[in-house]
CSV table of C-alpha atoms and ligand atoms in Angstrom, one decimal:
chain,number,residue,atom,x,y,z
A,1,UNK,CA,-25.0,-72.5,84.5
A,2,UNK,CA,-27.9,-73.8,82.0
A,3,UNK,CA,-26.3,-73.7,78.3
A,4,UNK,CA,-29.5,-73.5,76.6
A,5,UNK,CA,-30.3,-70.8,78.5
A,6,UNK,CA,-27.1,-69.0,79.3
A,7,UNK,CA,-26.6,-65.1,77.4
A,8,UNK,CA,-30.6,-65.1,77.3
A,9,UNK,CA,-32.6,-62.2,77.9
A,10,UNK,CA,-36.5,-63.2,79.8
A,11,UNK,CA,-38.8,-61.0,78.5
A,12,UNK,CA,-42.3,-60.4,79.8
A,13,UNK,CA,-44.9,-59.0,78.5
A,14,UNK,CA,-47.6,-58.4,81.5
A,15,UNK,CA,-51.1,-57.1,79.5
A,16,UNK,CA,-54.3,-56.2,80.6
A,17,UNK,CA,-55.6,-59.5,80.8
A,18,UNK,CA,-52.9,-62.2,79.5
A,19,UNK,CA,-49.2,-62.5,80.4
A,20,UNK,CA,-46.5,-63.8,77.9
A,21,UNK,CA,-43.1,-64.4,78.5
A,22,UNK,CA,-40.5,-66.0,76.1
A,23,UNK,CA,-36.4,-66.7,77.4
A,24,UNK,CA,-34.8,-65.4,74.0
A,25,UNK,CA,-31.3,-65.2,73.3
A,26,UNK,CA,-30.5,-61.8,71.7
A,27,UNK,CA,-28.2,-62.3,69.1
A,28,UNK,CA,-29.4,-66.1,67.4
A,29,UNK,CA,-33.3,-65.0,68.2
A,30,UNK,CA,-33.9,-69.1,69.5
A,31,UNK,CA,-36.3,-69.1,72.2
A,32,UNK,CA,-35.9,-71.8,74.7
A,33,UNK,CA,-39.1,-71.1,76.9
A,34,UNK,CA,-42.4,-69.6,76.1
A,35,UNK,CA,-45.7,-69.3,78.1
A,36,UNK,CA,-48.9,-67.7,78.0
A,37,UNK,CA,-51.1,-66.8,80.9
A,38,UNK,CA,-54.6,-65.8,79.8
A,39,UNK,CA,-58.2,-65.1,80.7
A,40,UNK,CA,-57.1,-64.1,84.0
A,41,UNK,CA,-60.0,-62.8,86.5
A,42,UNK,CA,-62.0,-65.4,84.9
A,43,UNK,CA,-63.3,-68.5,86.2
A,44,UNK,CA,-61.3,-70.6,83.8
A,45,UNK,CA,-57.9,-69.4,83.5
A,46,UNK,CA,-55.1,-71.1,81.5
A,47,UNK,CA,-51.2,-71.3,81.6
A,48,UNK,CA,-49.2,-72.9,79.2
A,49,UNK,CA,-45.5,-73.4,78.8
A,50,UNK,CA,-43.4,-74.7,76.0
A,51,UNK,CA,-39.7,-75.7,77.1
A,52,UNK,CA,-37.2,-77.8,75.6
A,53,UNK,CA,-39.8,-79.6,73.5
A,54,UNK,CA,-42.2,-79.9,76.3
A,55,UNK,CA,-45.4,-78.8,76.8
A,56,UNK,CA,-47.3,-77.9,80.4
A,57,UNK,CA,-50.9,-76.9,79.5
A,58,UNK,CA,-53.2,-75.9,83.4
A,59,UNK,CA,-56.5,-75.0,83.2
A,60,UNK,CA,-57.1,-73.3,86.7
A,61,UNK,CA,-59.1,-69.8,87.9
A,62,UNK,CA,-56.2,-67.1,87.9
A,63,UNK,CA,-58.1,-64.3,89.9
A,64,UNK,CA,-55.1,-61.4,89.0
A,65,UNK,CA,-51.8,-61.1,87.5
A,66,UNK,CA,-49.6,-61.5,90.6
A,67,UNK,CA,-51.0,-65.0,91.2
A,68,UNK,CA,-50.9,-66.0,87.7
A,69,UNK,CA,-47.2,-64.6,87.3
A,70,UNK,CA,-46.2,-66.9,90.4
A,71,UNK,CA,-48.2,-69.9,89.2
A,72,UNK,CA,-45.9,-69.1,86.2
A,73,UNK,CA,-43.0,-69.0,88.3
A,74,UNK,CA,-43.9,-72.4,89.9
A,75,UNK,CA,-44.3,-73.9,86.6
A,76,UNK,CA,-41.0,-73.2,85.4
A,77,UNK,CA,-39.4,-74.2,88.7
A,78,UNK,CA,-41.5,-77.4,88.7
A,79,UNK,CA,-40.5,-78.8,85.1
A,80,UNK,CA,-37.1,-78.0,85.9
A,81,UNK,CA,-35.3,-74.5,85.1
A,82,UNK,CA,-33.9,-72.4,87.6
A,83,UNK,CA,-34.4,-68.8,86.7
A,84,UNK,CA,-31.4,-67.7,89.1
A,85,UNK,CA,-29.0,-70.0,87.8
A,86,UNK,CA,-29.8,-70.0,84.3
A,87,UNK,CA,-27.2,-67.2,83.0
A,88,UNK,CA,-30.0,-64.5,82.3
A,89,UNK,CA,-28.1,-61.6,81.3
A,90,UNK,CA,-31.6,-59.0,81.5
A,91,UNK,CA,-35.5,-59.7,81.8
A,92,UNK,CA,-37.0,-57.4,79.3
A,93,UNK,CA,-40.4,-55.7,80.3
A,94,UNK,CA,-42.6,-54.6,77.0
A,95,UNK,CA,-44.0,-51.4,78.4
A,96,UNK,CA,-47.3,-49.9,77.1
A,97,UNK,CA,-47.0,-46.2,77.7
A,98,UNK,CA,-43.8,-44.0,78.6
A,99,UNK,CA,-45.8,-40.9,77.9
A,100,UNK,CA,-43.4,-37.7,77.6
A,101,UNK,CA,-40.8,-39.3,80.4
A,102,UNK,CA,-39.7,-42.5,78.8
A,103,UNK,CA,-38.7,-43.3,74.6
A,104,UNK,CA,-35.4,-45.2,75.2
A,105,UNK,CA,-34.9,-48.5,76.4
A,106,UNK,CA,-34.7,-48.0,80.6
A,107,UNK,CA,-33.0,-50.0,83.2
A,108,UNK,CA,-36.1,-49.8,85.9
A,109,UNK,CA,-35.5,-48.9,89.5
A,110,UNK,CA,-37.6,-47.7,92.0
A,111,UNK,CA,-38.0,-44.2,90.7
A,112,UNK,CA,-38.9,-45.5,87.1
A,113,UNK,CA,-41.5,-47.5,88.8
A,114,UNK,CA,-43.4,-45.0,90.0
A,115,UNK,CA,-43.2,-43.2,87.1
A,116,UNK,CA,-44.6,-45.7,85.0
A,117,UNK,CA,-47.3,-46.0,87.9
A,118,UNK,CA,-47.9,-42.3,87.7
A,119,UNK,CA,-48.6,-42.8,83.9
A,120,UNK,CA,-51.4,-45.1,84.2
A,121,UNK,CA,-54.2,-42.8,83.9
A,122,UNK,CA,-52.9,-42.5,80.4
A,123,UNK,CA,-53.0,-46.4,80.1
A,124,UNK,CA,-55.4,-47.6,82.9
A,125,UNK,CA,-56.0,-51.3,81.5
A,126,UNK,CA,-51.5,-51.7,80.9
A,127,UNK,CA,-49.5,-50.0,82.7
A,128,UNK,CA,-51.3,-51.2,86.1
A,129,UNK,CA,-50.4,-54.4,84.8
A,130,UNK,CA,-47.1,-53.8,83.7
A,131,UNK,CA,-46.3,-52.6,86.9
A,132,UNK,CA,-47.4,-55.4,88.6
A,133,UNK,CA,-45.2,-57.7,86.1
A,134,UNK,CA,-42.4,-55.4,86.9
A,135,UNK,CA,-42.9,-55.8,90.9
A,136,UNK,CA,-42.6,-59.9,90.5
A,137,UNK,CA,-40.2,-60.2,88.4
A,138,UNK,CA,-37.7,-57.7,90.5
A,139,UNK,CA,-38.8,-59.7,93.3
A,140,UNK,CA,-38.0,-62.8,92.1
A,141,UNK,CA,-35.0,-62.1,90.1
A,142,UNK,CA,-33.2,-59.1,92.0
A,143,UNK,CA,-29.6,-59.5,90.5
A,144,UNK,CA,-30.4,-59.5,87.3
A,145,UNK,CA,-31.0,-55.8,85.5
A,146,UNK,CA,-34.7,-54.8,84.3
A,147,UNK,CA,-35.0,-53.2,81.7
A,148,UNK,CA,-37.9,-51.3,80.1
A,149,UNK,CA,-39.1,-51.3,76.3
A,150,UNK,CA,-41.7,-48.9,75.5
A,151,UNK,CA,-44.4,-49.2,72.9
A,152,UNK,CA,-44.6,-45.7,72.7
A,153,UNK,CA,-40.7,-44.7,71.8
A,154,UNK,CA,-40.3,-45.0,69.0
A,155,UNK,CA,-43.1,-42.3,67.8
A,156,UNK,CA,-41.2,-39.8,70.4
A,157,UNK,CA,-39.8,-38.1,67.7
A,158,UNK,CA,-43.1,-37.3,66.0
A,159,UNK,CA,-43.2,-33.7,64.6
A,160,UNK,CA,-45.2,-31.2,66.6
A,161,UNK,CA,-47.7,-31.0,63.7
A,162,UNK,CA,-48.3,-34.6,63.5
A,163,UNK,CA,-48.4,-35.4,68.0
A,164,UNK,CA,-50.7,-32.3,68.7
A,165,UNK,CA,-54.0,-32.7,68.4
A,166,UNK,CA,-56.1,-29.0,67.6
A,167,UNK,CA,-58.1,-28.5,70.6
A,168,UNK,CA,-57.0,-25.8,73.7
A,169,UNK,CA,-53.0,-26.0,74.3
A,170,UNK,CA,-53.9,-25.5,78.1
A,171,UNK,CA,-56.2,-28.1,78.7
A,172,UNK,CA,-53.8,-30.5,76.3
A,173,UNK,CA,-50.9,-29.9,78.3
A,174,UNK,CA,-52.3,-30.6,81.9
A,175,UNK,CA,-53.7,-33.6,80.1
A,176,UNK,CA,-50.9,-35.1,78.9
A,177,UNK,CA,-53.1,-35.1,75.4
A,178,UNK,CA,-50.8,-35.5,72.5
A,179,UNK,CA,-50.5,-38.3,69.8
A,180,UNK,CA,-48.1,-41.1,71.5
A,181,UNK,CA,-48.5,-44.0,68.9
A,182,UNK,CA,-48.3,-47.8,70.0
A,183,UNK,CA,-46.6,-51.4,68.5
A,184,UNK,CA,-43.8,-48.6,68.0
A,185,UNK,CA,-41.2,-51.5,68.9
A,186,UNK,CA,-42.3,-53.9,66.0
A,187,UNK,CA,-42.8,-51.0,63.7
A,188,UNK,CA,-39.2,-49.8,64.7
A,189,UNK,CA,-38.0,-53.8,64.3
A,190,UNK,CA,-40.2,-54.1,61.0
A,191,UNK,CA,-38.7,-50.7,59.0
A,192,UNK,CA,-35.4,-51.8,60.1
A,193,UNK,CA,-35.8,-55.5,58.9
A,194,UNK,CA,-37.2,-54.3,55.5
A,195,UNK,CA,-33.9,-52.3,55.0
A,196,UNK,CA,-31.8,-54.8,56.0
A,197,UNK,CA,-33.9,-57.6,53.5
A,198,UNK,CA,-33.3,-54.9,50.8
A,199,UNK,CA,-29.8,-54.1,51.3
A,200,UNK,CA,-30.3,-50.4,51.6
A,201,UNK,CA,-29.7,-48.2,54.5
A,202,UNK,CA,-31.7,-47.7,56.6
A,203,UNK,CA,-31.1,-43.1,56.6
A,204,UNK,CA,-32.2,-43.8,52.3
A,205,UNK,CA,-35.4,-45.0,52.8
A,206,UNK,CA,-39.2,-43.1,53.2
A,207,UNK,CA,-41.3,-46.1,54.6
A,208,UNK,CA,-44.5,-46.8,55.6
A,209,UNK,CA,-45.1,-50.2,57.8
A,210,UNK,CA,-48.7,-51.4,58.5
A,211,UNK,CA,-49.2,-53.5,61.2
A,212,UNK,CA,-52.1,-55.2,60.7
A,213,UNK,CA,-53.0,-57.8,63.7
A,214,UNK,CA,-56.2,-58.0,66.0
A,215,UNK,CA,-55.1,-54.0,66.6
A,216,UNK,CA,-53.6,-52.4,64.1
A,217,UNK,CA,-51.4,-49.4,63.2
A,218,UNK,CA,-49.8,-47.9,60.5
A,219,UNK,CA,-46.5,-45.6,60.5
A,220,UNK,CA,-44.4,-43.4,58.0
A,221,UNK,CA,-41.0,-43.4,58.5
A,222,UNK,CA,-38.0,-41.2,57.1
A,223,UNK,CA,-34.7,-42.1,57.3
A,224,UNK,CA,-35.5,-44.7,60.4
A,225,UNK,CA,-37.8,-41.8,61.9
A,226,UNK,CA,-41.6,-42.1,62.4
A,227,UNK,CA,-42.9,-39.0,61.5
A,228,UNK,CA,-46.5,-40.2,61.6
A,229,UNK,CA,-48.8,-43.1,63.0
A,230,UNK,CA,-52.1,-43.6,63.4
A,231,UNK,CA,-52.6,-44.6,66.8
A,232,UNK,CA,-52.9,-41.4,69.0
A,233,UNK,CA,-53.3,-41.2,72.7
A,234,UNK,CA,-54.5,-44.3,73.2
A,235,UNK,CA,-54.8,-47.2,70.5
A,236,UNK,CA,-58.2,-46.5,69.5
A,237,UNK,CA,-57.5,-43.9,66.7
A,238,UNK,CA,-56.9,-44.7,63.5
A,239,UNK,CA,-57.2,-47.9,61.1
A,240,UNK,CA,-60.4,-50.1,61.5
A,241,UNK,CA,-59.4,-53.1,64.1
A,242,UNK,CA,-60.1,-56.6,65.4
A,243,UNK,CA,-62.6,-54.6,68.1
A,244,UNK,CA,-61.9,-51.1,67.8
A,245,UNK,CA,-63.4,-48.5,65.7
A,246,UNK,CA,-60.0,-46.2,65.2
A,247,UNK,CA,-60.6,-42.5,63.6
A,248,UNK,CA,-64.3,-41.5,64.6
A,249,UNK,CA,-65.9,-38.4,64.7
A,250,UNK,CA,-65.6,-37.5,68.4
A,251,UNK,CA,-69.2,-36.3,67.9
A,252,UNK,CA,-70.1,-39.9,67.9
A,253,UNK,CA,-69.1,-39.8,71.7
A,254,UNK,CA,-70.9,-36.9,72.7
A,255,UNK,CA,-74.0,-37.8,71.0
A,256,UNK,CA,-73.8,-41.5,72.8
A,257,UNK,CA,-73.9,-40.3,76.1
A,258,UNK,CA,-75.7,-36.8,75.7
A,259,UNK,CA,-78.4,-38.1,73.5
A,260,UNK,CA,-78.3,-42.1,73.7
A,261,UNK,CA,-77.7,-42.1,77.4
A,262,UNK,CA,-74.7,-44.6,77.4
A,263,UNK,CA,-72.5,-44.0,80.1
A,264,UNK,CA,-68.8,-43.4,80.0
A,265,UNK,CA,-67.9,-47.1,80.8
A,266,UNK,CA,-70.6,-48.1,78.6
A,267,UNK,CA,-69.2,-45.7,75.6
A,268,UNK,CA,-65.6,-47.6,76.1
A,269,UNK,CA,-66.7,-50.6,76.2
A,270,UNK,CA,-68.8,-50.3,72.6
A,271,UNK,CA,-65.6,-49.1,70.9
A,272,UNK,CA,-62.8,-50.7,72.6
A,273,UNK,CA,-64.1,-53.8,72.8
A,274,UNK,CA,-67.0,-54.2,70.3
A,275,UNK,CA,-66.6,-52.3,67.4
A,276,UNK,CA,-64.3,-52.4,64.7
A,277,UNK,CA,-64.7,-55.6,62.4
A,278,UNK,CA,-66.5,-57.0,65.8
A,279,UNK,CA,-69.2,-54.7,65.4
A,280,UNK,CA,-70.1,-54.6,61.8
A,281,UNK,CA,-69.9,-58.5,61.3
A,282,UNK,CA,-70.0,-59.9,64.9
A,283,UNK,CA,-66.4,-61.6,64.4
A,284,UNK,CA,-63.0,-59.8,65.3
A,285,UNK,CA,-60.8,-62.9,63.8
A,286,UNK,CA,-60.2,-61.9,60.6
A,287,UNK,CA,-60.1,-65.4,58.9
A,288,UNK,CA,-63.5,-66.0,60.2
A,289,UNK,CA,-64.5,-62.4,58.6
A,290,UNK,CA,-63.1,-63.8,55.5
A,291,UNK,CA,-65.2,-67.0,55.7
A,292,UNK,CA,-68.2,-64.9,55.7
A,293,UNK,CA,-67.6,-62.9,52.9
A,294,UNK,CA,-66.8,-65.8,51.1
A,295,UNK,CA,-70.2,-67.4,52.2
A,296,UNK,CA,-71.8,-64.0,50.4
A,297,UNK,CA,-73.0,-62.6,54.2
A,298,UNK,CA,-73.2,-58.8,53.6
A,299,UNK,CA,-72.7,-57.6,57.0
A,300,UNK,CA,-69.1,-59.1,56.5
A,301,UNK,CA,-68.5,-57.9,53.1
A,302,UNK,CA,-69.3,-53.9,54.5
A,303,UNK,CA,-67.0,-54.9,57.7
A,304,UNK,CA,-63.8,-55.9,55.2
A,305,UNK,CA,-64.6,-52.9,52.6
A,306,UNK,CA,-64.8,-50.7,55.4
A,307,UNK,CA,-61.3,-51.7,57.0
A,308,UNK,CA,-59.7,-51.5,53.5
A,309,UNK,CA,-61.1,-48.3,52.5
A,310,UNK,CA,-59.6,-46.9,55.9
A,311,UNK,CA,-56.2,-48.6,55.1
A,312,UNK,CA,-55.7,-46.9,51.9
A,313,UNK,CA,-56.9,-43.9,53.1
A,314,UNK,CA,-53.7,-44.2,55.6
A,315,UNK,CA,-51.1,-45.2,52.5
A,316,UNK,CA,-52.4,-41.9,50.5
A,317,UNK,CA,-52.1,-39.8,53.5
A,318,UNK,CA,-48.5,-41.3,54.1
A,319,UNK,CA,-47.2,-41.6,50.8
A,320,UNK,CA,-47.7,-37.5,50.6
A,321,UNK,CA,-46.6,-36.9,54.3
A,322,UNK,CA,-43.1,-38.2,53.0
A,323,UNK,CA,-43.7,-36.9,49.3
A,324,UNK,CA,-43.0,-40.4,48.0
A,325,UNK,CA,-42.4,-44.1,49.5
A,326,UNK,CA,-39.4,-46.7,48.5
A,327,UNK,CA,-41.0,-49.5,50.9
A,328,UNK,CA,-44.5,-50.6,52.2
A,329,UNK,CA,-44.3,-53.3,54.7
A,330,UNK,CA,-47.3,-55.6,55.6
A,331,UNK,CA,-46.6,-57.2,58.7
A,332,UNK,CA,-49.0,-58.9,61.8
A,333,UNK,CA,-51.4,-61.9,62.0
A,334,UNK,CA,-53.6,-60.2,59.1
A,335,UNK,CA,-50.6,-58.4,57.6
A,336,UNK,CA,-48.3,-61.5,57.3
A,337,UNK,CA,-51.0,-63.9,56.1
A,338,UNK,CA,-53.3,-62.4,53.9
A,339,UNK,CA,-53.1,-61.7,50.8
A,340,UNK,CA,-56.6,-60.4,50.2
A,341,UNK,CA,-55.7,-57.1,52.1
A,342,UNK,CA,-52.8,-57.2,50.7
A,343,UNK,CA,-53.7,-57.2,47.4
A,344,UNK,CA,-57.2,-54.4,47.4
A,345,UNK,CA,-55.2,-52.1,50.1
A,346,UNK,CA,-53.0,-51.3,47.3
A,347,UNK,CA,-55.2,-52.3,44.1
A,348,UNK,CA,-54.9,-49.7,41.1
A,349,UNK,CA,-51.7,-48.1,42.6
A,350,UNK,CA,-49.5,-47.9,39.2
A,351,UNK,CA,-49.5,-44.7,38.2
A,352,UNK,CA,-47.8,-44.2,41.7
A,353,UNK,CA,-45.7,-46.8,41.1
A,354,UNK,CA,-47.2,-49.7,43.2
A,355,UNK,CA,-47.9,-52.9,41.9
A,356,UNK,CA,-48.5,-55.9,43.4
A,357,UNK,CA,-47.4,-59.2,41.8
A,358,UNK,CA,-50.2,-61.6,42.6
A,359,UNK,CA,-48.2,-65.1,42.4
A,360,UNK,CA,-45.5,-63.3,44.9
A,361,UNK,CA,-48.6,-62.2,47.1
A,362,UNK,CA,-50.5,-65.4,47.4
A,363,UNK,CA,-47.4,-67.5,48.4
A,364,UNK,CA,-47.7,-68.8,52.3
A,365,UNK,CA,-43.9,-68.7,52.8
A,366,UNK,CA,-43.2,-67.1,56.3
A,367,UNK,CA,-39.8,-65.5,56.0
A,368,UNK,CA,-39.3,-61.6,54.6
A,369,UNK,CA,-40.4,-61.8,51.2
A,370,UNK,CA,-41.1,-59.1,48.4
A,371,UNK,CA,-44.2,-59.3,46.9
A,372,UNK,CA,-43.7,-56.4,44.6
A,373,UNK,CA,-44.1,-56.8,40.8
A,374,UNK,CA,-40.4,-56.1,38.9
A,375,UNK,CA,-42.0,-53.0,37.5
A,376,UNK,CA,-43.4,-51.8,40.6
A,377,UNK,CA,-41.1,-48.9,41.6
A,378,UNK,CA,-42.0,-49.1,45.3
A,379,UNK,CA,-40.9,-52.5,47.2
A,380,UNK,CA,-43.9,-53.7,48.7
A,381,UNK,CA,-42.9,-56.6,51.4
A,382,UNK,CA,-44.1,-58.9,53.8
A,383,UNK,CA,-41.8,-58.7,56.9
A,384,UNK,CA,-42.3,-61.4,59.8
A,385,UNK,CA,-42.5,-58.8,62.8
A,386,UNK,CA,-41.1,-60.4,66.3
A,387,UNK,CA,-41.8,-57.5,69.3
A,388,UNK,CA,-39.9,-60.5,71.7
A,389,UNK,CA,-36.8,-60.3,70.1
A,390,UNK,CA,-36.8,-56.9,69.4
A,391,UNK,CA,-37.0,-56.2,73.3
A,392,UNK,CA,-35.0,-59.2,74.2
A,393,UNK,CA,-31.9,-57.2,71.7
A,394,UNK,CA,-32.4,-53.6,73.4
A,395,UNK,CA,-32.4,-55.1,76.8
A,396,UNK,CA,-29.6,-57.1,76.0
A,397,UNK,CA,-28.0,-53.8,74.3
A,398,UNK,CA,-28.8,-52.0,77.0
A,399,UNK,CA,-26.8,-54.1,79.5
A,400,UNK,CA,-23.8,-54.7,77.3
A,401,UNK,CA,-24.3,-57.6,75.6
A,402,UNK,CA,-25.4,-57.4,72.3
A,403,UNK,CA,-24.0,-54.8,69.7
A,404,UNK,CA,-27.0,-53.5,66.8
A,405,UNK,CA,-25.8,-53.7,62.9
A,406,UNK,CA,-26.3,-49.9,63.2
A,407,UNK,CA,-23.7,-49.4,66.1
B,501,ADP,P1,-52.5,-59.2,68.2
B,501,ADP,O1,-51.0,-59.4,68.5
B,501,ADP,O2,-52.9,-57.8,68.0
B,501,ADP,O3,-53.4,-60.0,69.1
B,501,ADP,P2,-51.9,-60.8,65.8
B,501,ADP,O4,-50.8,-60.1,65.2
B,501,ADP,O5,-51.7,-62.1,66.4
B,501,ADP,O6,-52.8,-59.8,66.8
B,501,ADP,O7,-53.1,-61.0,64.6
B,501,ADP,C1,-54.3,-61.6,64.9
B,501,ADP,C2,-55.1,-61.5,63.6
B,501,ADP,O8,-54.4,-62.2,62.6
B,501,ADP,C3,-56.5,-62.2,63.8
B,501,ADP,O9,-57.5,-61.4,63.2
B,501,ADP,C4,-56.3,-63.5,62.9
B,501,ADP,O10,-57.5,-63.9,62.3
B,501,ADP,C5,-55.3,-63.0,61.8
B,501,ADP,N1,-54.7,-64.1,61.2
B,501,ADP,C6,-53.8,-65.0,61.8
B,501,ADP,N2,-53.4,-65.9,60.9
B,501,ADP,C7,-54.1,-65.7,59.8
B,501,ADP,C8,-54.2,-66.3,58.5
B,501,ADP,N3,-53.6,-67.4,58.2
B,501,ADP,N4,-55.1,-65.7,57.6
B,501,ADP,C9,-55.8,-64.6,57.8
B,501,ADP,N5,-55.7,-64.0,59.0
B,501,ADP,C10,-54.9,-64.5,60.0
């Protein structure tokens, strides 16, 4: 048995076009492996693998996600850790969509993989891949439980009035059209974090988290229940993102391919993958957007107004959904490190009892932090999220061996 190793829970996370996988142990959160697969099906693929203070960086074509998950496999084998032996308690599988069968944590067998299978025209880019994740890992590690986390759980418990969307109940329900909501585990993680950094209970506390990363999401949440998000069937509703528009008028669609002549593919492609912050200023990374607006380059400056007039409009919407906040969480690559959204997302808020202290805000630290004025009644934080250890605890809960503050 491998000590660094032994309790740990392997969790995957097998996307549409990059695999991760981290070997974290539940209850300290140290991870003693990581790796990234990316830009797989293109020429020049890359793996690497951080392990014991090691580093293995490959640059090599990965033509699909089974050969890049055993080039993984040979990797890890190669530089010395034996998966089998190495006192693995779960592998963990972050899941993209569970539709209306799965919103719990899941030990997978056969019957759940077909299920997730059968889901995929509601996820055609993930849970394809997930699956295929799912098939190599089970393969290569048969005596050790799988477990599936969903992204779409924790928004389960959405109200009928906030999941339905107002078009014919008929064609909906042989659709499988409802709002799901994604990132649900780190918003689950996040909400339950700020609590816990606040010393309150979790049951006391109206919410809202914003995720803010290359996609982006925000949630309100009552008593540890979402009872809204943005993202709807898939994650292209809502805020403004790295590459995708979120809320449109689905008009815009109609009139693209009815009167513009795009085609369907053509029509996902342009706001999937190339609108949002991509398509007003021609940069999805949001520090580069920043450059820009610094530099005075007023493509950039309507891309950044634009995402934060969408945000707020998302904090108003929330803050009377739950008829008053105690908490707003920023968390994510944008969430957790800038301050500029931070700051004009919830600029000119005190008369509803949000202030943000600037000094607080423009700190770097990377812990949970409050960056709240004194005055301000609502605690507005900054909250680290960590979706790996959030899966690696409810696999490792699942299977007996780790026990949640809440239990
Ligand atoms: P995802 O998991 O959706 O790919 P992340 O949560 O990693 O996204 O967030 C990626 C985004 O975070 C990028 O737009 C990146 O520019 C932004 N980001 C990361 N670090 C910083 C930083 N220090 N300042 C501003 N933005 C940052």
């Amino acid at each position: 048995m491998n000590e660094a190793t032994a309790g740990s829970v392997l969790v995957l996370n097998s996307g549409s076009s990059s695999i991760k996988f981290q070997l974290i142990h539940p209850e300290s959160g140290e991870s003693s492996a990581t790796g990234l697969i990316e830009r797989i099906g293109e020429p020049h693929g890359r793996i690497v693998y951080h392990h014991g203070g090691g580093v293995e960086e490959r640059y090599v074509a990965i033509p699909d996600h089974r050969a890049g998950l055993t080039m993984a496999a040979n990797i890890i084998a190669e530089t010395g850790l034996d998966l089998r032996k190495a006192g693995i308690i779960a592998v963990g599988h972050r899941l993209v969509h569970g539709g209306d069968v799965f919103y719990k944590p899941t030990i997978i067998d056969d019957a759940v993989v077909q299920s997730i299978s059968n889901l995929s025209s509601l996820a055609p880019l993930h849970n394809p891949a997930n699956v295929i994740g799912i098939e190599v890992a089970r393969a290569a590690l048969p005596d050790i439980p799988h477990v599936g986390v969903f992204d779409t759980a924790f928004f389960h418990t959405l109200p009928a009035e906030a999941a339905t969307y107002a078009i014919d109940r008929k064609v909906a329900k042989e659709n499988g059209i409802r709002r799901y909501g994604f990132h649900g585990t780190s918003h689950q993680y996040v909400s339950a974090r700020a609590a816990e950094f606040l010393g309150k209970d979790l049951n006391d506390l109206n919410q809202i988290v914003l995720h803010l990363g290359n996609g982006a999401s925000a949630s309100a949440i009552r008593g540890g229940r979402a009872i809204d998000t943005s993202m709807g069937l898939t994650p292209l509703e809502g805020l403004v993102m790295g590459t995708r528009c979120g809320d449109i008028d689905p008009g815009v669609v109609l009139h693209l391919h009815q009167s513009a002549g795009l085609s369907i593919e053509q029509i996902d492609d342009l706001l999937n993958r190339n609108s949002g912050v991509k398509g007003l200023a021609g940069v999805n990374d949001f520090r580069t957007l920043l450059t820009l607006v610094g530099e005075g380059d007023e493509s950039a400056k309507l891309a950044y107004d634009v995402y934060i007039h969408r945000l707020r409009k998302y904090v108003g919407a929330y803050l009377v959904e739950l008829g008053g906040v105690d908490v707003i969480t920023f968390t994510a690559g944008v969430g957790e490190n800038n301050p500029d959204v931070r700051r004009d997302s919830l600029a000119g808020l005190g008369r509803l009892g949000i202030v943000v202290d600037d000094e607080r805000n423009s700190s770097t630290s990377t812990v949970a932090r409050r960056i709240s004025s004194d005055s301000s009644a609502v605690q507005v934080l900054v909250v680290p999220t960590d979706e790996e250890l959030a899966i690696a605890r409810a696999a490792a809960e699942l299977v007996g061996g780790y026990a949640t503050a809440q239990d």
